[in-house]
Coordinates of C-alpha atoms and ligand atoms in Angstrom, one line a residue:
M1 CA 60.8 368.1 10.7
N2 CA 57.8 368.1 8.9
K3 CA 54.6 366.8 10.2
I4 CA 54.4 363.0 10.1
R5 CA 50.8 361.8 7.5
V6 CA 49.6 359.0 6.5
R7 CA 47.4 358.5 4.5
I8 CA 44.8 355.0 2.7
A9 CA 43.6 355.3 -1.4
P10 CA 40.9 352.5 -1.5
S11 CA 39.4 352.3 -5.1
P12 CA 35.6 352.1 -5.1
T13 CA 35.6 349.4 -6.6
G14 CA 33.1 347.4 -4.4
Y15 CA 33.8 345.4 -1.2
V16 CA 36.0 345.8 1.2
H17 CA 39.1 342.8 1.3
I18 CA 40.4 342.3 4.4
G19 CA 43.9 343.6 3.4
N20 CA 42.6 346.8 1.9
F21 CA 41.2 347.1 5.6
R22 CA 44.2 345.3 6.7
T23 CA 45.4 348.6 5.8
M24 CA 43.5 350.9 7.3
L25 CA 44.0 349.5 10.8
Y26 CA 47.8 349.9 10.4
N27 CA 47.5 353.6 8.5
Y28 CA 45.2 354.6 11.9
L29 CA 46.9 352.8 14.5
F30 CA 50.9 354.2 12.7
A31 CA 48.7 357.6 12.7
Q32 CA 47.3 358.2 16.4
K33 CA 50.8 355.7 17.7
N34 CA 52.9 358.5 16.4
G35 CA 50.8 361.9 16.9
A36 CA 50.1 361.9 12.6
D37 CA 47.4 363.1 10.8
F38 CA 45.5 360.2 8.5
V39 CA 44.1 360.5 6.1
V40 CA 41.7 358.9 2.9
R41 CA 41.7 360.0 0.1
I42 CA 39.9 357.5 -2.9
E43 CA 41.5 357.0 -5.8
D44 CA 38.7 356.1 -8.2
T45 CA 39.6 357.0 -12.3
D46 CA 39.9 353.6 -13.3
R47 CA 36.4 354.1 -14.7
K48 CA 36.5 350.7 -15.8
R49 CA 36.8 349.1 -12.1
F50 CA 34.4 351.4 -10.7
V51 CA 31.7 349.9 -9.1
E52 CA 28.4 352.1 -7.7
G53 CA 27.7 352.5 -4.1
S54 CA 31.1 351.3 -2.6
L55 CA 32.9 354.2 -2.4
E56 CA 29.8 355.4 0.5
G57 CA 30.4 351.4 1.2
L58 CA 33.5 352.2 1.9
L59 CA 33.1 355.1 4.5
K60 CA 30.7 352.9 6.4
V61 CA 33.0 351.0 7.1
L62 CA 35.7 353.6 8.5
D63 CA 32.4 354.3 10.3
W64 CA 31.9 351.0 11.9
A65 CA 35.6 350.4 12.6
G66 CA 36.0 354.0 14.2
F67 CA 38.5 355.3 12.7
K68 CA 38.7 359.4 12.2
Y69 CA 40.2 361.2 10.8
A70 CA 39.6 364.9 9.9
E71 CA 40.6 365.0 5.6
G72 CA 38.5 363.3 3.7
P73 CA 34.9 362.4 2.2
C74 CA 33.2 361.8 4.9
L75 CA 28.7 361.8 5.1
E76 CA 27.7 363.3 7.1
K77 CA 28.3 367.4 6.9
R78 CA 31.5 369.1 9.2
A79 CA 32.1 372.0 9.4
G80 CA 34.1 373.8 6.3
S81 CA 33.1 370.3 4.1
F82 CA 31.6 371.1 0.8
E83 CA 28.7 368.0 -1.6
S84 CA 31.3 366.4 -3.7
K85 CA 30.7 366.8 -7.0
N86 CA 30.4 363.6 -8.1
Y87 CA 29.0 361.5 -5.7
T88 CA 25.9 362.8 -4.1
G89 CA 25.3 362.8 -0.4
V90 CA 29.4 362.4 0.5
F91 CA 31.4 365.6 2.2
E92 CA 34.7 366.8 1.4
A93 CA 36.8 368.1 4.4
G94 CA 40.2 369.5 4.4
V95 CA 42.9 371.9 3.6
F96 CA 44.1 369.2 0.1
Q97 CA 40.3 369.3 -0.9
P98 CA 39.3 366.9 -3.2
Y99 CA 40.0 363.8 -1.7
I100 CA 38.3 362.4 -4.8
Q101 CA 41.2 361.9 -7.1
S102 CA 38.2 362.2 -10.2
E103 CA 37.3 365.7 -9.3
R104 CA 41.0 366.0 -9.4
L105 CA 41.7 365.4 -13.2
E106 CA 43.0 368.8 -14.2
L107 CA 45.4 368.3 -11.7
Y108 CA 47.1 365.1 -13.5
Q109 CA 46.8 366.3 -16.7
K110 CA 49.3 369.9 -15.4
Y111 CA 51.4 367.2 -14.4
A112 CA 51.8 365.0 -16.9
R113 CA 52.2 368.0 -19.4
E114 CA 55.0 369.7 -17.0
L115 CA 56.9 365.9 -17.1
V116 CA 56.7 366.0 -20.8
A117 CA 57.9 369.4 -20.6
S118 CA 60.3 368.8 -18.2
G119 CA 61.8 365.3 -20.8
H120 CA 60.2 362.5 -18.3
A121 CA 58.1 362.0 -20.1
Y122 CA 56.1 361.8 -24.0
Y123 CA 53.5 361.4 -26.4
C124 CA 52.0 357.7 -27.1
F125 CA 49.9 358.1 -30.5
C126 CA 50.1 354.3 -30.4
E127 CA 46.6 352.8 -31.1
P128 CA 45.2 350.0 -28.8
E129 CA 45.7 347.6 -32.5
R130 CA 49.0 348.1 -32.8
L131 CA 50.4 347.6 -29.1
G132 CA 47.8 344.5 -28.6
K133 CA 49.8 343.1 -31.9
L134 CA 53.5 344.3 -30.3
K135 CA 52.4 342.3 -27.3
E136 CA 51.4 339.0 -28.9
E137 CA 54.9 338.5 -30.6
Q138 CA 56.4 339.6 -27.8
R139 CA 55.2 336.8 -25.5
A140 CA 55.4 334.7 -28.8
K141 CA 59.2 335.4 -27.6
K142 CA 58.5 334.6 -25.0
Q143 CA 59.6 338.8 -23.8
A144 CA 58.0 340.6 -21.1
P145 CA 55.5 342.5 -22.9
M146 CA 56.6 345.6 -22.4
Y147 CA 56.2 349.2 -24.9
D148 CA 59.1 349.9 -28.1
R149 CA 59.2 353.5 -27.6
F150 CA 58.1 353.4 -31.6
C151 CA 56.5 357.7 -30.3
L152 CA 59.5 358.1 -28.3
Q153 CA 61.8 357.5 -31.7
N154 CA 59.8 358.1 -35.0
V155 CA 57.3 360.9 -34.5
S156 CA 58.5 364.2 -34.6
E157 CA 57.7 368.0 -32.8
G158 CA 55.6 368.6 -36.0
E159 CA 54.1 365.3 -36.1
I160 CA 53.3 365.9 -32.8
N161 CA 51.9 369.2 -32.9
K162 CA 49.9 368.3 -35.7
N163 CA 48.5 365.4 -33.9
L164 CA 47.4 367.5 -30.5
K165 CA 46.2 370.3 -32.9
S166 CA 43.3 367.4 -35.0
N167 CA 42.3 366.2 -31.2
C168 CA 44.3 362.8 -32.3
P169 CA 44.2 359.9 -28.8
F170 CA 46.8 360.7 -26.6
T171 CA 48.6 358.9 -24.4
I172 CA 51.8 360.2 -22.1
R173 CA 54.1 357.5 -21.5
L174 CA 56.8 358.2 -18.4
K175 CA 60.4 357.4 -20.1
I176 CA 62.0 354.6 -18.2
P177 CA 65.3 355.7 -18.1
T178 CA 67.9 352.2 -19.0
D179 CA 70.4 350.7 -17.6
E180 CA 69.6 352.1 -14.1
K181 CA 69.3 350.3 -10.3
I182 CA 66.8 352.6 -8.0
E183 CA 66.9 351.5 -4.4
F184 CA 65.1 352.3 -1.5
A185 CA 64.8 351.1 2.1
D186 CA 61.7 349.6 2.8
L187 CA 60.4 350.0 6.3
V188 CA 59.0 346.6 6.3
R189 CA 61.2 344.8 3.4
G190 CA 64.6 346.4 4.4
K191 CA 66.8 347.1 0.8
V192 CA 64.6 346.5 -2.0
S193 CA 66.7 347.3 -5.6
I194 CA 65.1 347.4 -8.9
E195 CA 66.8 347.6 -12.4
T196 CA 65.0 349.5 -14.5
S197 CA 65.0 347.6 -17.5
N198 CA 63.1 345.7 -16.1
I199 CA 60.5 348.4 -16.3
D200 CA 57.9 349.3 -18.9
D201 CA 57.3 353.2 -20.0
Q202 CA 54.2 353.2 -17.5
V203 CA 51.1 355.0 -19.4
L204 CA 50.6 358.0 -16.5
L205 CA 47.6 360.3 -18.6
K206 CA 45.5 357.6 -20.2
S207 CA 43.6 358.1 -24.0
D208 CA 40.1 359.5 -22.2
G209 CA 42.2 362.3 -20.4
F210 CA 42.2 360.0 -16.9
P211 CA 45.5 359.7 -15.6
T212 CA 46.7 355.7 -14.2
Y213 CA 47.2 355.0 -10.5
H214 CA 50.8 356.2 -10.6
L215 CA 50.3 359.8 -11.7
A216 CA 47.6 360.4 -9.4
N217 CA 48.8 358.8 -6.9
V218 CA 52.0 360.5 -6.7
V219 CA 50.5 363.0 -8.1
D220 CA 48.4 362.7 -4.9
D221 CA 50.9 361.7 -2.2
H222 CA 52.8 365.0 -2.8
L223 CA 50.1 367.4 -2.6
M224 CA 48.6 366.3 0.1
E225 CA 52.6 365.6 1.8
I226 CA 52.9 362.4 2.5
T227 CA 55.4 361.2 4.4
H228 CA 54.7 357.6 5.1
V229 CA 52.7 355.7 2.5
I230 CA 51.6 352.2 4.3
R231 CA 49.9 349.4 1.7
G232 CA 50.1 346.6 0.7
E233 CA 52.9 344.3 -0.9
E234 CA 51.1 343.9 -3.8
W235 CA 52.3 347.6 -4.2
L236 CA 56.0 347.0 -4.6
P237 CA 56.4 346.3 -7.4
S238 CA 54.6 350.1 -8.7
T239 CA 57.1 351.8 -6.4
P240 CA 60.1 352.1 -8.3
K241 CA 58.3 353.8 -11.4
H242 CA 57.0 355.8 -8.1
I243 CA 60.4 356.8 -7.1
L244 CA 61.1 358.0 -10.1
L245 CA 58.0 359.9 -10.8
Y246 CA 59.4 362.1 -7.6
Q247 CA 62.6 362.0 -8.9
A248 CA 60.7 362.8 -12.4
F249 CA 59.2 365.9 -10.4
G250 CA 62.0 366.7 -8.1
W251 CA 59.4 365.9 -4.8
E252 CA 61.2 364.4 -2.0
I253 CA 60.7 360.6 -2.3
P254 CA 57.9 359.4 1.3
K255 CA 59.7 356.5 3.0
F256 CA 57.5 353.6 2.1
A257 CA 56.3 350.5 3.7
H258 CA 54.7 347.3 2.1
L259 CA 52.6 345.0 4.5
P260 CA 53.0 341.4 3.8
L261 CA 50.7 339.1 1.9
L262 CA 47.3 337.8 2.7
L263 CA 47.4 333.8 2.8
N264 CA 44.6 331.6 3.2
P265 CA 46.0 328.4 5.3
D266 CA 47.5 326.2 2.2
R267 CA 49.8 329.0 2.2
S268 CA 48.4 330.5 -1.7
K269 CA 47.6 334.2 -1.7
L270 CA 43.8 334.5 0.4
S271 CA 41.5 334.1 -2.4
K272 CA 37.4 334.7 -2.4
R273 CA 37.3 330.2 -3.3
Q274 CA 37.9 329.9 0.1
G275 CA 36.1 332.0 2.0
D276 CA 34.5 335.1 2.2
V277 CA 37.0 338.2 2.1
A278 CA 35.3 341.4 2.6
V279 CA 35.1 342.8 6.2
E280 CA 31.3 343.3 4.8
D281 CA 30.7 339.8 4.7
Y282 CA 31.7 339.3 8.3
I283 CA 29.9 342.6 9.9
A284 CA 27.0 340.8 8.2
K285 CA 27.2 337.9 10.1
G286 CA 27.8 339.4 13.8
Y287 CA 31.6 339.7 13.6
L288 CA 32.6 342.1 16.8
K289 CA 34.6 345.0 16.0
E290 CA 36.5 344.3 18.6
A291 CA 36.7 341.1 17.9
I292 CA 37.7 341.8 14.0
I293 CA 39.9 344.8 14.5
N294 CA 41.7 342.8 16.9
F295 CA 42.7 339.8 14.7
V296 CA 43.5 341.9 11.4
A297 CA 45.4 343.3 13.5
L298 CA 47.6 340.3 14.1
L299 CA 47.4 339.4 10.4
G300 CA 51.3 340.8 10.0
W301 CA 52.2 341.5 13.2
N302 CA 52.8 341.1 16.8
P303 CA 54.0 343.0 19.7
G304 CA 57.8 340.7 19.8
E305 CA 60.0 340.2 22.9
G306 CA 58.7 336.4 22.8
S307 CA 54.8 338.2 23.8
T308 CA 51.9 335.1 23.6
Q309 CA 49.1 338.3 23.8
E310 CA 46.8 337.2 21.4
I311 CA 43.6 339.2 22.7
F312 CA 43.6 343.2 22.3
S313 CA 41.7 346.2 23.4
L314 CA 42.3 348.9 20.2
E315 CA 43.7 351.6 23.1
E316 CA 46.6 349.0 23.7
L317 CA 46.9 348.3 19.1
I318 CA 47.8 351.8 19.4
K319 CA 50.9 351.9 22.5
K320 CA 52.4 349.1 20.7
F321 CA 51.9 349.3 16.8
D322 CA 55.3 349.7 15.4
L323 CA 55.8 349.6 11.8
E324 CA 59.2 346.6 13.4
H325 CA 57.0 343.6 14.5
V326 CA 55.3 344.0 11.0
H327 CA 56.2 340.8 8.4
K328 CA 58.5 340.3 6.1
G329 CA 56.6 336.5 5.0
G330 CA 52.5 335.9 3.9
A331 CA 50.2 336.1 7.0
V332 CA 47.5 333.2 7.0
F333 CA 44.1 333.7 7.0
D334 CA 43.2 331.3 10.4
L335 CA 38.6 331.5 10.5
Q336 CA 39.2 329.1 13.4
K337 CA 41.5 332.1 15.0
L338 CA 38.3 335.0 14.5
D339 CA 35.8 332.6 16.0
W340 CA 38.2 331.7 18.8
L341 CA 38.6 335.8 18.7
N342 CA 35.4 336.2 18.4
S343 CA 33.9 334.2 20.8
E344 CA 35.8 335.8 23.2
Y345 CA 34.7 338.7 23.0
I346 CA 30.8 338.0 23.2
K347 CA 31.3 336.2 26.2
K348 CA 32.4 339.0 27.5
L349 CA 30.1 341.9 26.5
P350 CA 27.1 343.3 28.9
L351 CA 23.9 342.1 28.0
N352 CA 22.3 345.0 27.3
E353 CA 24.9 345.4 24.8
L354 CA 25.0 341.6 23.6
Y355 CA 20.8 342.4 23.7
E356 CA 21.3 345.5 21.3
N357 CA 24.3 343.7 18.5
S358 CA 21.7 340.2 18.5
M359 CA 19.1 342.4 17.6
E360 CA 19.4 342.7 13.6
F361 CA 19.9 339.1 13.9
F362 CA 16.9 337.4 15.9
A363 CA 14.8 340.2 12.9
Q364 CA 16.2 338.2 10.1
K365 CA 14.8 334.5 11.4
Y366 CA 12.5 332.6 10.7
F367 CA 11.6 331.1 13.7
Y368 CA 11.3 334.3 15.3
Q369 CA 10.1 336.6 12.7
N370 CA 7.4 334.0 13.4
A371 CA 7.1 333.7 17.3
S372 CA 4.8 334.7 19.9
E373 CA 5.2 338.3 20.6
E374 CA 5.7 337.5 23.4
K375 CA 8.8 335.2 22.7
K376 CA 9.4 339.1 21.1
S377 CA 10.0 340.3 24.2
E378 CA 13.2 341.7 25.4
E379 CA 12.9 340.5 28.4
Y380 CA 12.3 337.0 27.1
L381 CA 15.2 337.3 24.8
K382 CA 17.4 338.2 26.5
K383 CA 17.2 334.9 28.9
V384 CA 18.0 333.6 25.2
L385 CA 21.3 335.4 25.3
T386 CA 21.9 335.0 28.4
I387 CA 22.2 331.0 28.4
E388 CA 24.2 331.3 24.2
Q389 CA 26.6 334.2 25.7
D390 CA 29.5 331.8 26.0
R391 CA 28.4 329.3 23.3
L392 CA 28.7 331.2 20.1
K393 CA 31.1 332.2 18.2
N394 CA 29.1 334.7 16.5
L395 CA 26.4 336.9 16.3
S396 CA 24.3 335.4 13.0
E397 CA 24.3 332.2 15.3
V398 CA 21.8 333.7 17.7
G399 CA 18.6 331.2 18.6
E400 CA 20.2 329.0 15.8
H401 CA 20.5 326.0 17.5
N402 CA 18.1 326.1 20.1
K403 CA 15.2 327.2 17.9
F404 CA 13.0 325.6 20.3
F405 CA 12.9 329.4 22.5
F406 CA 10.5 329.9 19.7
T407 CA 8.6 327.7 17.9
D408 CA 5.8 325.0 18.6
I409 CA 8.2 322.0 18.5
K410 CA 8.2 317.9 17.5
Y411 CA 9.2 315.2 17.9
D412 CA 9.4 311.3 17.5
K413 CA 8.2 309.9 21.3
E414 CA 10.8 308.1 21.7
L415 CA 13.1 311.3 21.8
L416 CA 11.5 310.9 25.6
R417 CA 12.8 307.5 25.9
W418 CA 16.2 307.7 28.1
K419 CA 18.0 304.3 28.2
K420 CA 16.1 301.1 28.5
I421 CA 13.7 302.9 31.2
T422 CA 9.9 301.3 30.7
D423 CA 7.3 303.0 29.3
K424 CA 5.9 303.5 33.0
E425 CA 8.9 304.4 35.1
L426 CA 9.0 306.9 31.7
T427 CA 5.1 308.5 32.5
A428 CA 6.2 308.6 36.1
S429 CA 9.6 310.6 35.2
L430 CA 7.8 313.0 33.5
E431 CA 5.0 313.5 36.3
K432 CA 7.9 313.5 38.5
S433 CA 9.0 316.4 37.1
I434 CA 5.8 317.9 36.5
S435 CA 5.4 317.5 39.6
V436 CA 8.7 319.9 40.9
L437 CA 8.1 322.6 38.5
E438 CA 4.0 323.1 40.2
N439 CA 5.4 323.4 43.1
I440 CA 8.2 326.3 42.4
S441 CA 5.6 329.4 41.5
D442 CA 6.7 332.2 39.0
D443 CA 7.9 334.2 41.7
D444 CA 11.0 330.9 42.3
W445 CA 11.4 330.3 38.8
T446 CA 15.3 331.4 38.8
R447 CA 17.9 329.4 37.1
E448 CA 19.0 328.7 41.0
N449 CA 16.0 327.6 42.4
L450 CA 15.4 324.9 39.0
E451 CA 18.8 323.0 39.1
K452 CA 18.5 322.6 43.4
N453 CA 14.6 321.8 43.2
L454 CA 15.1 319.3 40.1
L455 CA 18.5 317.6 41.7
Q456 CA 17.0 316.9 44.6
A457 CA 13.9 315.7 43.2
A458 CA 16.7 313.3 40.2
G459 CA 18.6 311.4 43.6
D460 CA 22.8 312.1 43.0
K461 CA 24.0 309.5 40.9
P462 CA 25.5 310.7 37.3
A463 CA 23.3 311.7 34.9
R464 CA 24.7 310.8 32.2
N465 CA 27.0 307.5 34.2
A466 CA 28.7 305.5 30.7
T467 CA 28.4 301.8 33.0
H468 CA 25.5 303.6 34.2
S469 CA 23.1 301.7 31.1
V470 CA 19.3 300.9 33.3
A471 CA 17.0 302.6 35.3
G472 CA 18.1 304.3 38.8
G473 CA 20.0 307.8 38.2
R474 CA 19.7 311.3 37.7
G475 CA 19.6 310.6 33.6
D476 CA 15.9 309.0 34.6
L477 CA 14.5 312.2 35.6
L478 CA 16.8 315.4 33.4
W479 CA 17.0 313.0 29.8
P480 CA 12.6 313.4 29.9
L481 CA 12.7 316.3 31.1
R482 CA 15.3 317.8 28.7
A483 CA 14.4 316.2 25.8
A484 CA 10.5 317.2 26.4
L485 CA 10.6 321.1 26.9
T486 CA 12.9 321.8 23.5
G487 CA 12.2 318.3 21.8
E488 CA 16.4 317.7 20.6
Q489 CA 19.0 315.6 21.4
K490 CA 20.9 318.2 21.9
S491 CA 20.4 321.0 24.4
P492 CA 21.5 323.4 26.9
S493 CA 19.9 321.6 30.5
P494 CA 17.3 321.2 30.8
F495 CA 17.3 324.1 34.0
E496 CA 18.4 326.4 31.5
V497 CA 15.5 325.4 29.5
A498 CA 12.9 325.9 31.6
W499 CA 13.7 328.5 33.3
V500 CA 14.2 330.3 29.3
L501 CA 10.7 329.2 29.0
G502 CA 9.1 330.0 31.8
R503 CA 6.8 327.9 34.4
S504 CA 3.3 328.2 32.1
E505 CA 5.3 326.8 29.1
A506 CA 7.9 324.6 30.9
L507 CA 4.8 322.9 32.0
K508 CA 2.9 322.7 28.6
R509 CA 5.5 321.3 26.9
L510 CA 5.5 318.7 29.6
Y511 CA 2.2 318.0 29.7
L512 CA 2.4 316.9 26.5
A513 CA 4.7 315.1 26.7
I514 CA 2.9 312.8 28.9
K515 CA 0.5 313.1 26.3
K516 CA 2.7 311.0 24.0
T517 CA 3.8 309.1 26.3
F518 CA -0.1 308.0 26.8
D519 CA 0.3 306.7 22.7
L520 CA 2.9 304.5 23.8
K521 CA 1.4 301.8 25.4
Ligands
LIG601 N1 44.2 352.4 -4.9 C1 45.7 351.6 -4.3 C2 44.2 350.5 -4.2 O1 42.8 350.7 -3.8 C3 46.1 352.3 -3.1 C4 47.0 351.9 -3.6 C5 48.2 353.0 -2.1 O2 48.3 353.1 -1.3 O3 49.4 353.5 -2.9 O4 44.7 350.2 -2.4

């Protein structure tokens, strides 16, 4: 039996769409699970959609995700790799190189001519104006736009040769057999069948000498010995054309698996309008690789057998993934689930890793850039992160809800007042906090000590008892303290905040608060 070989065949047309990332992931999982080869091929023959820099972006995403491949373009020079002809700084490794289609143009031209010679394709010299008019007429008659085979029926051998000799622009079209039924067994969708009368005579080679997607895709899947084509459902309508091409060449047809569409929560097709669709956007927002991979794996697949498992490591996914459990119906992209998964992964990160992953996000923040060196120190940031870790949905939120850790604080003195305590009580409360904190040395400045000593001083009535609206509860001490340390209505507990700020900054903020209470009188 042939070695199982899969490929991903992205086009460098901008960012990496979540749907394309899912295709990459499923191919990678399938390859790993089955000990198959995983090939990366770049389909860059549609020059109108080409976006400068996006090939490199694509390769970076593959690298970021950790999808290893021995064949295809890469950003580092590997043993036996060559620099790409068309892209500087890109190298290609593997026996079937080049893996970039714009570097294989002569091949497609040769195969297109072969199809003409064998009678499966024909030259078309129709000018764009004629084709445009034809389309309009068909549209007016409410017919599907289809080429009318003018050149197949009316242009003689002699005329063809004359046109070719005089460099008359031409395309090569596939001669779709009439009234046939194309059937194939899709590994996800089951039996698919389509009437050839619904298929247009597909252009295979364009007038600029570039192949269309269909020709290049089939030629390369054949030459690269691909056994399983796993791709998005949007390519399903193309598959009958591909099958016809395989038949015309007399080549073995690979197995196909078409992955379900990605949908917005309202079940419309996932679109940019409803939120980000680029993997790069999620990376930039501080979603962790593990969370993105876990989330995307579940967009159209679960391990079955009534499984309710939601958290999967890459190793587990490799072990459990199979095409049989890929769903036929569309998969809803639920951002809340991604947020939840991401927060679960963030909670599990060792502090060092959380710190390392967060640095680039801190660096982007105005409040961080303008903070003192001490507040930019590793030790300080790790304390902030210790407090925030369980509350973060993504890493771009670091510090965002607790800017008071970095900046001087401004607040209205009335914020200090807990319920209806009097001015005198408020001053006394702050003084009490000060005396408790002054009694804790720098060395003993731990969360546990702060909590123990402050709670002791606060007494044991609960802080936020709904029925408690007058002085006398924990809130008398803890609210003014917390407000003085943060200047905010809401924040983590005063013990946590005081711990992060450190002894001298915490006391400084309390002295400032006391000063404010003098103005109250
Ligand atoms: N170039 C196509 C894409 O951008 C590949 C489709 C396929 O896998 O055949 O997704």
